[in-house]
Coordinates of C-alpha atoms in Angstrom, one line a residue:
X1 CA 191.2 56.4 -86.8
X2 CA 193.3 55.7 -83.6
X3 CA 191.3 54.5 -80.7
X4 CA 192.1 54.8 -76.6
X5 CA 194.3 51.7 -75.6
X6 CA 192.6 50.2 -73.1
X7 CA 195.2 49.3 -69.8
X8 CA 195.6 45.2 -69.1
X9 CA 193.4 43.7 -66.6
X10 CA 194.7 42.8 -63.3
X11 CA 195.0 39.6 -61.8
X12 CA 192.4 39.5 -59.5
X13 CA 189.6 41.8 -62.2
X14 CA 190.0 45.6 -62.9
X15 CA 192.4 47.7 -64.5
X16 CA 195.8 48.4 -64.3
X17 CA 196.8 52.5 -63.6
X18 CA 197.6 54.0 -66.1
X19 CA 200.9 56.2 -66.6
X20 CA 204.1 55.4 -65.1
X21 CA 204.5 54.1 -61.2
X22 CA 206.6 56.6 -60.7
X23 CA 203.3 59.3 -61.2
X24 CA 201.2 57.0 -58.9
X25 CA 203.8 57.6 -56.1
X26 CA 203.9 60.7 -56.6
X27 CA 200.8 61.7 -56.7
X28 CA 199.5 59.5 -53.5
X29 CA 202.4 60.8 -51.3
X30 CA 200.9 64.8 -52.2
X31 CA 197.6 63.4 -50.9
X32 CA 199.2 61.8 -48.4
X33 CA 201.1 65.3 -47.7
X34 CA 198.2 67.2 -47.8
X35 CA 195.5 64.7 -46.0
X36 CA 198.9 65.1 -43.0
X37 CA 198.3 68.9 -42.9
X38 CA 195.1 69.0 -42.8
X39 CA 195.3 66.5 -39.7
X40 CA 198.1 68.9 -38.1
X41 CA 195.7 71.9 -38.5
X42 CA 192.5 70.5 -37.6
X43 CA 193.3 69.5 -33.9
X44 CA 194.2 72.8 -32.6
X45 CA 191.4 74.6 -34.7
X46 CA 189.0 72.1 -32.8
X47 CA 190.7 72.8 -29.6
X48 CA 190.2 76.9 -30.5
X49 CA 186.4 76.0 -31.5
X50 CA 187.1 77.6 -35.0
X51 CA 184.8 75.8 -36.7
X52 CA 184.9 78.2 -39.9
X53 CA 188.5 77.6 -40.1
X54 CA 187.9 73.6 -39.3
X55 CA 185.4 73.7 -42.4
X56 CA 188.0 75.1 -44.2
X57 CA 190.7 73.0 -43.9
X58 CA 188.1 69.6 -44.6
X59 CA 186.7 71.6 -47.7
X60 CA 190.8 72.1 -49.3
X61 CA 191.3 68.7 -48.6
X62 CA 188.1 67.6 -50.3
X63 CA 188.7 69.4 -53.0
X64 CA 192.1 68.4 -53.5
X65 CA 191.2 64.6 -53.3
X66 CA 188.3 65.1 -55.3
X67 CA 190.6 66.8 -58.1
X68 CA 193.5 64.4 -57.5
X69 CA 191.6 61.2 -58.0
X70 CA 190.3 62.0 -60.8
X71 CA 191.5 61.1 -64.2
X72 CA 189.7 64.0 -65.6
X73 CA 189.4 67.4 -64.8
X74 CA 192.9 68.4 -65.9
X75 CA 193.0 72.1 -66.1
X76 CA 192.3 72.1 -62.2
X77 CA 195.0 69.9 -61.3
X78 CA 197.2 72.6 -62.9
X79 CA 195.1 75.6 -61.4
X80 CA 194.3 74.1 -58.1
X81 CA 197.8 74.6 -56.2
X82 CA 198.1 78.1 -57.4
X83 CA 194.7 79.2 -56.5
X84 CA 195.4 77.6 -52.8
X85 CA 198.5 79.8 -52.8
X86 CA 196.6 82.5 -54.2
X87 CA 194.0 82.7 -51.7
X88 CA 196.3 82.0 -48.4
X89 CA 198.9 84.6 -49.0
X90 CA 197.1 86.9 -51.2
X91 CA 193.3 87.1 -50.2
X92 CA 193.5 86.0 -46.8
X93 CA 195.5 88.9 -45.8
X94 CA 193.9 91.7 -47.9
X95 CA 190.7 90.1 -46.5
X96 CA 191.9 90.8 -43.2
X97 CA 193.4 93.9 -42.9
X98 CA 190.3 94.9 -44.4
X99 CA 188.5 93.2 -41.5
X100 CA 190.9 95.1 -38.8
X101 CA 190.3 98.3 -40.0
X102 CA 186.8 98.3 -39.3
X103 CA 187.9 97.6 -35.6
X104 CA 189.8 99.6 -33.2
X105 CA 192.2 96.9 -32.3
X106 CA 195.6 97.7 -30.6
X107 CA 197.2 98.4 -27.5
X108 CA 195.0 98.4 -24.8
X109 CA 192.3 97.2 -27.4
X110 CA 193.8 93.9 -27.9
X111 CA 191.2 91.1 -26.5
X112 CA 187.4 90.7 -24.7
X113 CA 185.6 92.8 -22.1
X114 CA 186.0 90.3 -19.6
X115 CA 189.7 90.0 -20.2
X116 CA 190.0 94.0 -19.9
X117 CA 188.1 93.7 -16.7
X118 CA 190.8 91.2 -15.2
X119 CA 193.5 93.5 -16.4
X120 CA 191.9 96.5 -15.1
X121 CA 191.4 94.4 -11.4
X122 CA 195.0 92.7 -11.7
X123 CA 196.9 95.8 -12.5
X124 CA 195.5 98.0 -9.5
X125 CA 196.4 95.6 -6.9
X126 CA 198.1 96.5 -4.1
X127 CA 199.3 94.5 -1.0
X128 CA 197.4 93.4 1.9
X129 CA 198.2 91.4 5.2
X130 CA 196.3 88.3 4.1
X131 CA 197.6 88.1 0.6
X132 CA 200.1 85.1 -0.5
X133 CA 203.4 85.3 -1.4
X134 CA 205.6 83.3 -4.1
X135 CA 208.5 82.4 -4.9
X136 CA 208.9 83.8 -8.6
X137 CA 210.8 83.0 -11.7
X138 CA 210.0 85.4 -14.8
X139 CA 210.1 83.1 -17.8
X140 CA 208.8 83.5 -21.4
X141 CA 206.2 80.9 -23.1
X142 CA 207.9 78.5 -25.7
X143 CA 211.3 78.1 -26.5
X144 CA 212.6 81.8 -27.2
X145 CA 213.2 84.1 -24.4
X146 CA 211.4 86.9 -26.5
X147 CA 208.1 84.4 -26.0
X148 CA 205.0 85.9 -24.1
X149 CA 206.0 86.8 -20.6
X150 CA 204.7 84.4 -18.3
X151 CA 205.4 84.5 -13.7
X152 CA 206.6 80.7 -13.3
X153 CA 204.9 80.9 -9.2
X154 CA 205.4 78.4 -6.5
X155 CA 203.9 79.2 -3.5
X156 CA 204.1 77.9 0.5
X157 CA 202.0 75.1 0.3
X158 CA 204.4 73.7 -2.7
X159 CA 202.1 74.4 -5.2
X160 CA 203.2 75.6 -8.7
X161 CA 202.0 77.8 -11.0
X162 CA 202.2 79.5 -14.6
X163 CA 200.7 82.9 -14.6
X164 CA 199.9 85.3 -17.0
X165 CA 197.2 88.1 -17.6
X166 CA 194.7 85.8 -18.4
X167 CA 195.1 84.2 -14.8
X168 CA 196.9 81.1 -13.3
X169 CA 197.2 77.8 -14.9
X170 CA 198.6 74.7 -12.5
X171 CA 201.9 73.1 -13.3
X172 CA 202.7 69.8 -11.3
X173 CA 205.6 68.8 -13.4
X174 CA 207.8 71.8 -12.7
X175 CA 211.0 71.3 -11.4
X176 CA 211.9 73.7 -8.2
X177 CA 215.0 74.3 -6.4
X178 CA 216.3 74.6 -3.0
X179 CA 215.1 78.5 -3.0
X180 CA 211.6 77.1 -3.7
X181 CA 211.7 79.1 -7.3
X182 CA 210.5 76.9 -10.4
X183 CA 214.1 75.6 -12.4
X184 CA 212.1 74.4 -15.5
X185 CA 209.0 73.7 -16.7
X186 CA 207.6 72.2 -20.3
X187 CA 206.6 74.9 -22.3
X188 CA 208.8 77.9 -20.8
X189 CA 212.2 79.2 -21.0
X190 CA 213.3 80.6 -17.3
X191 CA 215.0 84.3 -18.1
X192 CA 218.0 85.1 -17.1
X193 CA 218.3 88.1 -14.7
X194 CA 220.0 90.3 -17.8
X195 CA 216.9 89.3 -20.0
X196 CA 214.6 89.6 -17.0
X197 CA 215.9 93.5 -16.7
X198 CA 215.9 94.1 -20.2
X199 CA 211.7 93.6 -19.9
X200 CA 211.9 95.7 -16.6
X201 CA 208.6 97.0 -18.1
X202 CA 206.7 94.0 -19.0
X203 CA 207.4 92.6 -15.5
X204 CA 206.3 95.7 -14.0
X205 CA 203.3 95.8 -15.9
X206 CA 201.9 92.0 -15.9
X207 CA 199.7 91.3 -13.0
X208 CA 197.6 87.9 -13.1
X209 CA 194.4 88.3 -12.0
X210 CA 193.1 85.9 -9.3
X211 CA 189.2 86.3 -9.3
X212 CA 187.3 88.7 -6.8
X213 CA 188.9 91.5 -7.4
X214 CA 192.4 89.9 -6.0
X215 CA 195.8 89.5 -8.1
X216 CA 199.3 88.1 -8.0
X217 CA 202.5 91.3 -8.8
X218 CA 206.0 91.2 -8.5
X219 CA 208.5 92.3 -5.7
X220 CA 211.3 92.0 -7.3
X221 CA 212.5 89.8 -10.0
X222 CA 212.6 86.6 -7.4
X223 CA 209.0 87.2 -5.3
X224 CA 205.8 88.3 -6.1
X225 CA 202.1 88.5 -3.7
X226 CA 198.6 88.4 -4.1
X227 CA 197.2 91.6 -2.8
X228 CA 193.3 93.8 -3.7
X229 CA 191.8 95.9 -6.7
X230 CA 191.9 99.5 -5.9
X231 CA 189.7 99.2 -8.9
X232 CA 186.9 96.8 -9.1
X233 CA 184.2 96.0 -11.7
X234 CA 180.5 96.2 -10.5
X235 CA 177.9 94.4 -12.9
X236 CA 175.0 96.3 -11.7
X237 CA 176.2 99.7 -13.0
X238 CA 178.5 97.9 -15.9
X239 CA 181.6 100.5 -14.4
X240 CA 184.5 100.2 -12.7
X241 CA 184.9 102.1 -9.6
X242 CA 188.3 103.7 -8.2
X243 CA 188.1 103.0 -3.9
X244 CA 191.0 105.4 -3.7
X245 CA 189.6 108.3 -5.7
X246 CA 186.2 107.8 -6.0
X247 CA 186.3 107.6 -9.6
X248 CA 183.5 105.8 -11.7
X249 CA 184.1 104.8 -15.0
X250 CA 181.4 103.4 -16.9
X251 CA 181.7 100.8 -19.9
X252 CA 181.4 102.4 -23.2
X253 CA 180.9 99.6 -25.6
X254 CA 180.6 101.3 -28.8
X255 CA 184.3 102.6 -27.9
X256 CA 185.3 99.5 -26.4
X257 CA 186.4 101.8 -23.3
X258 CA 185.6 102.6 -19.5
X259 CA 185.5 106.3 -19.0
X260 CA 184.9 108.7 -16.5
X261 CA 181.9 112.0 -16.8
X262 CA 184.9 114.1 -17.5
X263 CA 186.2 112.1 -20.3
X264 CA 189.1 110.7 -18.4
X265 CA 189.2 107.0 -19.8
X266 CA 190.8 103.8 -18.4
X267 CA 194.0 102.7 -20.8
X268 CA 193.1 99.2 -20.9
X269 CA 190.1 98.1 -23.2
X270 CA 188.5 96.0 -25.2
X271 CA 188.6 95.0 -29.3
X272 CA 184.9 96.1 -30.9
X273 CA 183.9 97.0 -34.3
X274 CA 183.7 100.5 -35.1
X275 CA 182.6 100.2 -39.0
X276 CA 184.3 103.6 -40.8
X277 CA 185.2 105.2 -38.0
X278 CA 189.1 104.7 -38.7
X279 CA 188.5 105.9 -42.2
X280 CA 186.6 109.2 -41.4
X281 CA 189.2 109.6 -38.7
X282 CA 192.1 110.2 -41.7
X283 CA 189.1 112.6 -43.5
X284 CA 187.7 114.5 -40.4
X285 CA 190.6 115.2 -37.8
X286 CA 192.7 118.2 -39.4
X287 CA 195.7 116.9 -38.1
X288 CA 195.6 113.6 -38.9
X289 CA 194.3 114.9 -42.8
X290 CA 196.6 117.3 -43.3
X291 CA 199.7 115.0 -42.3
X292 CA 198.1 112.1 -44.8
X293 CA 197.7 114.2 -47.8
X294 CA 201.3 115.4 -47.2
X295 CA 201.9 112.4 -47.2
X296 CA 200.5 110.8 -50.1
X297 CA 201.9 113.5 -52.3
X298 CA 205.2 113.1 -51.2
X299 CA 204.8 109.3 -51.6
X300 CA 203.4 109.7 -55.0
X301 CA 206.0 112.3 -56.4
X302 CA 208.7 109.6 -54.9
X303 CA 207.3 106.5 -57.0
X304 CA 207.1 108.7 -59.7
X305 CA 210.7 110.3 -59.6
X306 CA 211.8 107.1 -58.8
X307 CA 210.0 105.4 -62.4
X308 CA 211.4 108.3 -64.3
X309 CA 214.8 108.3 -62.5
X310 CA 215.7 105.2 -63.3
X311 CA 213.8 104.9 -66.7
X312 CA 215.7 107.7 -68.0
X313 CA 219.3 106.7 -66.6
X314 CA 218.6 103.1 -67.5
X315 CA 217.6 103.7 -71.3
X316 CA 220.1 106.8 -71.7
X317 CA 223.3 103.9 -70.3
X318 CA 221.4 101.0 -72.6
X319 CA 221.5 103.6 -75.8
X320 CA 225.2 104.2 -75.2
X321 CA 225.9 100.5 -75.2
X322 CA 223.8 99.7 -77.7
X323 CA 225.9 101.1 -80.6
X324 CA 226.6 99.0 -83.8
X325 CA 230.6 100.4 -83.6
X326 CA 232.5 98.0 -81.4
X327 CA 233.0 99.1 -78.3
X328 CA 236.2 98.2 -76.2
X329 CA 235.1 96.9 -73.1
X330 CA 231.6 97.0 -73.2
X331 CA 231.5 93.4 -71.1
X332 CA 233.2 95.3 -68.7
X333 CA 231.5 98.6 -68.6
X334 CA 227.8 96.4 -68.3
X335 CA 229.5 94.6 -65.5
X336 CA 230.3 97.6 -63.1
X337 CA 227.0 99.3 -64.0
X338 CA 225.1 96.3 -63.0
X339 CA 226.8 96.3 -59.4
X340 CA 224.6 98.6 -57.3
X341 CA 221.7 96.3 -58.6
X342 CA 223.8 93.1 -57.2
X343 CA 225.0 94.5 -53.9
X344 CA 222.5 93.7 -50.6
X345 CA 220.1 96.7 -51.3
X346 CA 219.8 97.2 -47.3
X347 CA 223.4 97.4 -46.7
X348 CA 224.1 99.7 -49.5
X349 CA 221.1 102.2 -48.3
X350 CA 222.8 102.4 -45.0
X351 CA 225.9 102.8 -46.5
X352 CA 224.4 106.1 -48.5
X353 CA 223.1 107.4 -45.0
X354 CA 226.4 107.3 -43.4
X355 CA 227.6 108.9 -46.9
X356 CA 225.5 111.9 -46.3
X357 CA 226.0 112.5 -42.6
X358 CA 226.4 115.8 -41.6
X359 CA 229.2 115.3 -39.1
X360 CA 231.8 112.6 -41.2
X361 CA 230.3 111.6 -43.9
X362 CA 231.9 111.3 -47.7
X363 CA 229.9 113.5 -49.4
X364 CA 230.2 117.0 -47.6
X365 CA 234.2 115.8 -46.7
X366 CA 234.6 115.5 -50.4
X367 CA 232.7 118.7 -51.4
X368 CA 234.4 120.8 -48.6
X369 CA 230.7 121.4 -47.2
X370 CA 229.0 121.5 -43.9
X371 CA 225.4 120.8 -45.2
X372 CA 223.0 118.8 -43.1
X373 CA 221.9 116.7 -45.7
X374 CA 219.3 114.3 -43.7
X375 CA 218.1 117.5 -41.2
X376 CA 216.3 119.4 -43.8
X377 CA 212.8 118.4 -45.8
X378 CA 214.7 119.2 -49.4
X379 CA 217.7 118.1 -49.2
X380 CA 216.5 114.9 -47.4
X381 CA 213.9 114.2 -50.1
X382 CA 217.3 114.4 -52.5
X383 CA 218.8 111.8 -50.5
X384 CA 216.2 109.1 -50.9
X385 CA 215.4 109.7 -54.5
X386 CA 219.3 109.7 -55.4
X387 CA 220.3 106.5 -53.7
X388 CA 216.4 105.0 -54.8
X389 CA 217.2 105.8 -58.0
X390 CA 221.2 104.5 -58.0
X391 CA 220.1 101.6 -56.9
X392 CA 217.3 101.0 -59.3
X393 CA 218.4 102.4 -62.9
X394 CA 220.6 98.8 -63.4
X395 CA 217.6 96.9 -63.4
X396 CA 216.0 99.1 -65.9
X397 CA 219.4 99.1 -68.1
X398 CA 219.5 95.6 -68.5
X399 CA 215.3 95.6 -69.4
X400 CA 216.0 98.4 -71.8
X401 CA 218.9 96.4 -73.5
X402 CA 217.1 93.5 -74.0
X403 CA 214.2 95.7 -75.2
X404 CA 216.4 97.5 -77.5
X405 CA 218.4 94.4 -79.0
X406 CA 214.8 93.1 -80.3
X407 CA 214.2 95.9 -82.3
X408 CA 215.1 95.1 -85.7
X409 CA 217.7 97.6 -86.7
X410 CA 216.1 97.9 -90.1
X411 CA 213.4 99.2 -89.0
X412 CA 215.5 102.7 -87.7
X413 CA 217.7 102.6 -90.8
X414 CA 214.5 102.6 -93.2
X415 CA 213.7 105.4 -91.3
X416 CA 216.6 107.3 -91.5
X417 CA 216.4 106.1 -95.2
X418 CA 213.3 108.5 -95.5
X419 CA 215.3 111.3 -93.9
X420 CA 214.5 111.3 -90.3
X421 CA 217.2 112.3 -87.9
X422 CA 218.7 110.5 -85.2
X423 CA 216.4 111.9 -82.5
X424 CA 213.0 111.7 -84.8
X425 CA 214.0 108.1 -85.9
X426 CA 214.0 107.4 -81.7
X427 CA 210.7 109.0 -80.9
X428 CA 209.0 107.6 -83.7
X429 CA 210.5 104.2 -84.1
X430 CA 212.9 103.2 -81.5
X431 CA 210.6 104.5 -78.5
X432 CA 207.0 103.5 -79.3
X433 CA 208.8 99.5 -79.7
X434 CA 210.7 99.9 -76.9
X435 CA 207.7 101.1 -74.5
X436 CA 205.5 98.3 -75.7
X437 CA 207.9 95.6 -73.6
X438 CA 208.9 98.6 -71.0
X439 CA 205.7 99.8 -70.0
X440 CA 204.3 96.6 -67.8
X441 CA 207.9 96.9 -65.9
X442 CA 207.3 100.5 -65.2
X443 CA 203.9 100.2 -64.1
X444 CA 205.6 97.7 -62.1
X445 CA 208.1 100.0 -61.0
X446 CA 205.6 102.3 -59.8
X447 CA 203.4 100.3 -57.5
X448 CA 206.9 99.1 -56.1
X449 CA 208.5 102.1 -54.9
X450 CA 205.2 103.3 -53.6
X451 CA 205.3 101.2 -50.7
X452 CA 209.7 100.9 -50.6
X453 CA 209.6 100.3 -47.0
X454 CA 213.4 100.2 -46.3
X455 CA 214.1 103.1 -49.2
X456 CA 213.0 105.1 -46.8
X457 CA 214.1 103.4 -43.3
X458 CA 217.1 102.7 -43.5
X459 CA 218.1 106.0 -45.2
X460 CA 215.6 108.8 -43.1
X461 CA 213.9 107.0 -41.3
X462 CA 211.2 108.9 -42.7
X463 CA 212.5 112.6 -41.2
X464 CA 213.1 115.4 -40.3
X465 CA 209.8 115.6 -38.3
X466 CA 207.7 118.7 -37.7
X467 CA 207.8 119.7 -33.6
X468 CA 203.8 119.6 -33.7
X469 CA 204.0 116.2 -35.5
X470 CA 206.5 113.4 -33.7
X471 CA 204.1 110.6 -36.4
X472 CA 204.4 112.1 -39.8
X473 CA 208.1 112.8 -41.3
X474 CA 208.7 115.1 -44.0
X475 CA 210.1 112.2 -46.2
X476 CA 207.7 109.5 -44.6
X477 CA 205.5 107.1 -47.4
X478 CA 202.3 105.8 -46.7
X479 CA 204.0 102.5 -45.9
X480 CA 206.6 104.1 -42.9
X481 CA 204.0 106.6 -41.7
X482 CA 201.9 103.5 -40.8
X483 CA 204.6 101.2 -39.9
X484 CA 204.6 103.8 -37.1
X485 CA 201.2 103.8 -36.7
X486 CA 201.4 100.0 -35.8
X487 CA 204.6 99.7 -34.2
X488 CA 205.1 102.9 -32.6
X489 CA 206.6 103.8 -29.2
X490 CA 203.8 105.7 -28.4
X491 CA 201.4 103.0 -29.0
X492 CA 200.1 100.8 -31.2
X493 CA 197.3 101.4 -34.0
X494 CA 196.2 98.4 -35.8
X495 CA 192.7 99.4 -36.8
X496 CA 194.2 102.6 -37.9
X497 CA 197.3 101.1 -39.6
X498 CA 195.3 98.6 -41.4
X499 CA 193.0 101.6 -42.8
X500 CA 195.8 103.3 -43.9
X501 CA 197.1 100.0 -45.5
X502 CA 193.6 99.6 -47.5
X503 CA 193.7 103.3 -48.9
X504 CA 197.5 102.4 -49.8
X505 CA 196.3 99.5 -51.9
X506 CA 193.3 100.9 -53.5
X507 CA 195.3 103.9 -54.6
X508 CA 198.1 101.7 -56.2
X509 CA 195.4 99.7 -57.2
X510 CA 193.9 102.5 -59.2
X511 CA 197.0 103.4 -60.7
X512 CA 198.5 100.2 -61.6
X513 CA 195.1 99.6 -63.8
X514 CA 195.0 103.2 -65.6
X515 CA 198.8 102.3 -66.2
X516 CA 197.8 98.9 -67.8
X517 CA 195.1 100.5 -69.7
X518 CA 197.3 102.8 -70.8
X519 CA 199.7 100.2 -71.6
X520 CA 197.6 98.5 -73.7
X521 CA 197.4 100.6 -76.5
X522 CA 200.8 100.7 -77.0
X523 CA 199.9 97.2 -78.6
X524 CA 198.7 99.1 -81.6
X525 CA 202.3 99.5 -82.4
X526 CA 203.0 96.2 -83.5
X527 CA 200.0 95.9 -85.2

């Protein structure tokens, strides 16, 4: 019976490692690697006082040292890295989304009550006699001039300043010129007066609070002053009171809102947990019901014409291939039908939508028609399931070849032997085998094109709308409607959005498993 060799003893007692030195170094510079990251992370998570997150971080690197070192425990050193991945980029974010749609985070709804409050003050300020005035240079935080807009101030006393909503921070290493305005600073990029204008709105809108009620706007793109709330918060009543109209609005923390008797409600807020409230928003408000069952039947007929589509194209190009006569040119043929499915999928969708414009595009030039193929609910639902489904079927060809050149041709000629016809020696033989590898890949399929974001973007962009309904297009998915949600120009939705999102994934979720079940018997076949 072989036994363990045992390794040759050191020099200086012990035992030498075993495997290769090559492993060794290996293996010490991924702890090193790892033991570097967690270093990287840990400062600014201490700096944050996240100490869930900081427990976090020690606890991977624990376990990955305590895995790493040993010379047992195999199967996790295998399982370890994938379950990491796993859990950041799978878990993390489903865990949440879930988390934000059980708040009523987005714009206006974004931070605490006592940063709305300084927003509330800061952005009401007007100009008095006594206020200071700065020199101002409109910058951006980091390194991109699309950072967070920050007011690079210096004022008379030759004092600088970076201010942002959250109120002034002190810069004595900024660099000034001979106009007094800041030149550089660590940390921002000064804008340009072209970038500057093109976030007219931003500037317009950011005022940095100051404390008591006082704040710091700009006059101009070069000057800014401190000046008075016209609306100021009082503790007592927990409200905000508007000197120029009178106005009280008191703090509604359930909401995260001030708002007047009349229901009038101050834009700016603050981020609270609202439990279901998203959720029995989608159920309760008719509107927003109506537009999300429309919605999700659209969405589900789409992933499923789309499946079918492209199943039934796919298979009915791999059949005419797959013929035991030699074919002349087959290479080629297989070559130009795998194309669509080589070519940049987003450049080929917008391609299609200039194809179907109603003013010059291909299609209606070369049928001598006038139709406005994108303008109307049918004909734009045609659109996206035609070039979906172009797109798609070479994928499915080249799955359904493969499929079909492991099926044992004797099987179908035994069974044409016993005198079944072309079309009964497919359904019976050639089919059942051929679903049994197809199947998992249309399930696949499925869940896919039931959240195809740029399917539908680049194409529709999810119209023709409704005039009652600007949010919900008549060939929107679930996906675009609340892309739109979140994003939006008329505001942004991220409790909302990430509801929807959750539905989205429990529904496809649902599916994908009675697909898989369904799948599974299919197995039987090959028993």
């Amino acid at each position: 019976m072989a036994t363990e060799k045992t390794p040759p003893p050191l020099p200086g007692g012990g035992l030498a490692p075993r495997g290769p030195l090559g492993g060794h170094l290996a293996k010490a510079a991924m702890l090193a690697l790892s033991s570097g990251i967690a270093a990287w992370a840990a400062w600014p998570l201490y700096e944050a006082r996240n100490w869930i997150g900081l427990g976090l971080a020690a606890a991977v690197t624990g376990a990955v040292w305590w895995v790493y070192l040993s010379e047992r425990r195999v199967p996790a050193k295998y399982l370890l890295p994938g379950l990491l991945l796993l859990t950041a980029f799978q878990v993390v974010p489903v865990v949440y989304t879930v988390a934000t749609s059980a708040t009523n985070h987005g714009d206006g709804h974004r931070g605490t009550k006592e940063e709305a409050i300084a927003r509330i003050e800061a952005s009401s300020v007007t100009r008095t006699a006594d206020g200071r005035e700065f020199a101002l240079t409109i910058a951006a935080e980091g390194d991109s001039p699309s950072g967070e807009l920050v007011f690079l101030l210096a004022g008379e006393d030759g004092a600088v300043y970076a201010g942002d909503a959250g109120g002034l921070t002190p810069l004595p290493g900024a660099r000034t010129g001979p106009t007094g305005r800041v030149l550089d600073a660590d940390g921002y990029t000064p804008l340009t007066a072209a970038q500057a204008n093109g976030r007219g709105a931003e500037v317009a809108g950011l005022a940095v609070p100051t404390g008591d009620g006082a704040g710091i706007r700009a006059q101009g793109l070069s000057a800014a002053y401190e000046g008075r709330a016209a609306r100021v918060y009082g503790a007592g009543c927990d409200c905000v009171t508007d000197s120029e109209t009178g106005t009280v609005y008191t703090a509604d923390d359930g909401r995260g809102v001030f708002a007047a008797e009349g229901g009038e409600r101050l834009s700016q807020g603050w981020r609270v947990g609202v439990g279901a409230d998203n959720y029995a928003r989608i159920a309760a408000d008719p509107g927003i019901a109506s537009a999300f069952l429309s919605i999700l039947g659209w969405n589900t007929a789409f992933a499923a014409g789309t499946t079918l589509g492209v199943f039934v194209l796919g298979l009915a190009v791999a059949l005419a291939l797959h013929t035991p006569d030699r074919l002349r040119g087959r290479t080629l043929y297989r070559l130009l039908l795998v194309l669509p499915y080589a070519m940049p999928a987003f450049a080929m969708m917008l391609l299609w939508r200039d194809m179907f414009n109603a003013d010059f595009g291909l299609v209606n030039r070369v049928l001598g028609t006038e139709v406005d193929w994108l303008g109307g609910t049918g004909t734009a639902r045609a659109v996206a399931l035609t070039v979906n489904i172009w797109l798609g079927f070479p994928y499915m060809f080249l799955i359904c070849t493969g499929a079909l050149q492991a099926i044992p041709r004797e099987l179908v000629q035994a069974a044409r032997l016993d005198g079944a016809g072309a079309r009964q020696a497919f359904r019976h033989v050639t089919l059942p085998l051929l679903m049994v590898a197809v199947a998992p890949v249309l399930i696949a399929t499925f869940a896919f094109n039931f959240n195809n974001f740029n399917a539908i973007w680049l194409t529709t962009e999810g119209g023709p709308f409704p005039p009652d309904s600007p949010t919900a297009g008549s060939t929107d998915l679930l996906i675009t409607y609340t892309y739109r949600l979140a994003f939006g120009g008329q505001g942004a939705e991220y409790g909302y959005a990430a509801a929807v999102s959750v539905l989205i994934f429990l529904i496809v979720t649902l599916i994908s498993y009675a697909g898989l079940r369904k799948s599974a018997s299919l197995e039987e076949v090959n028993r």
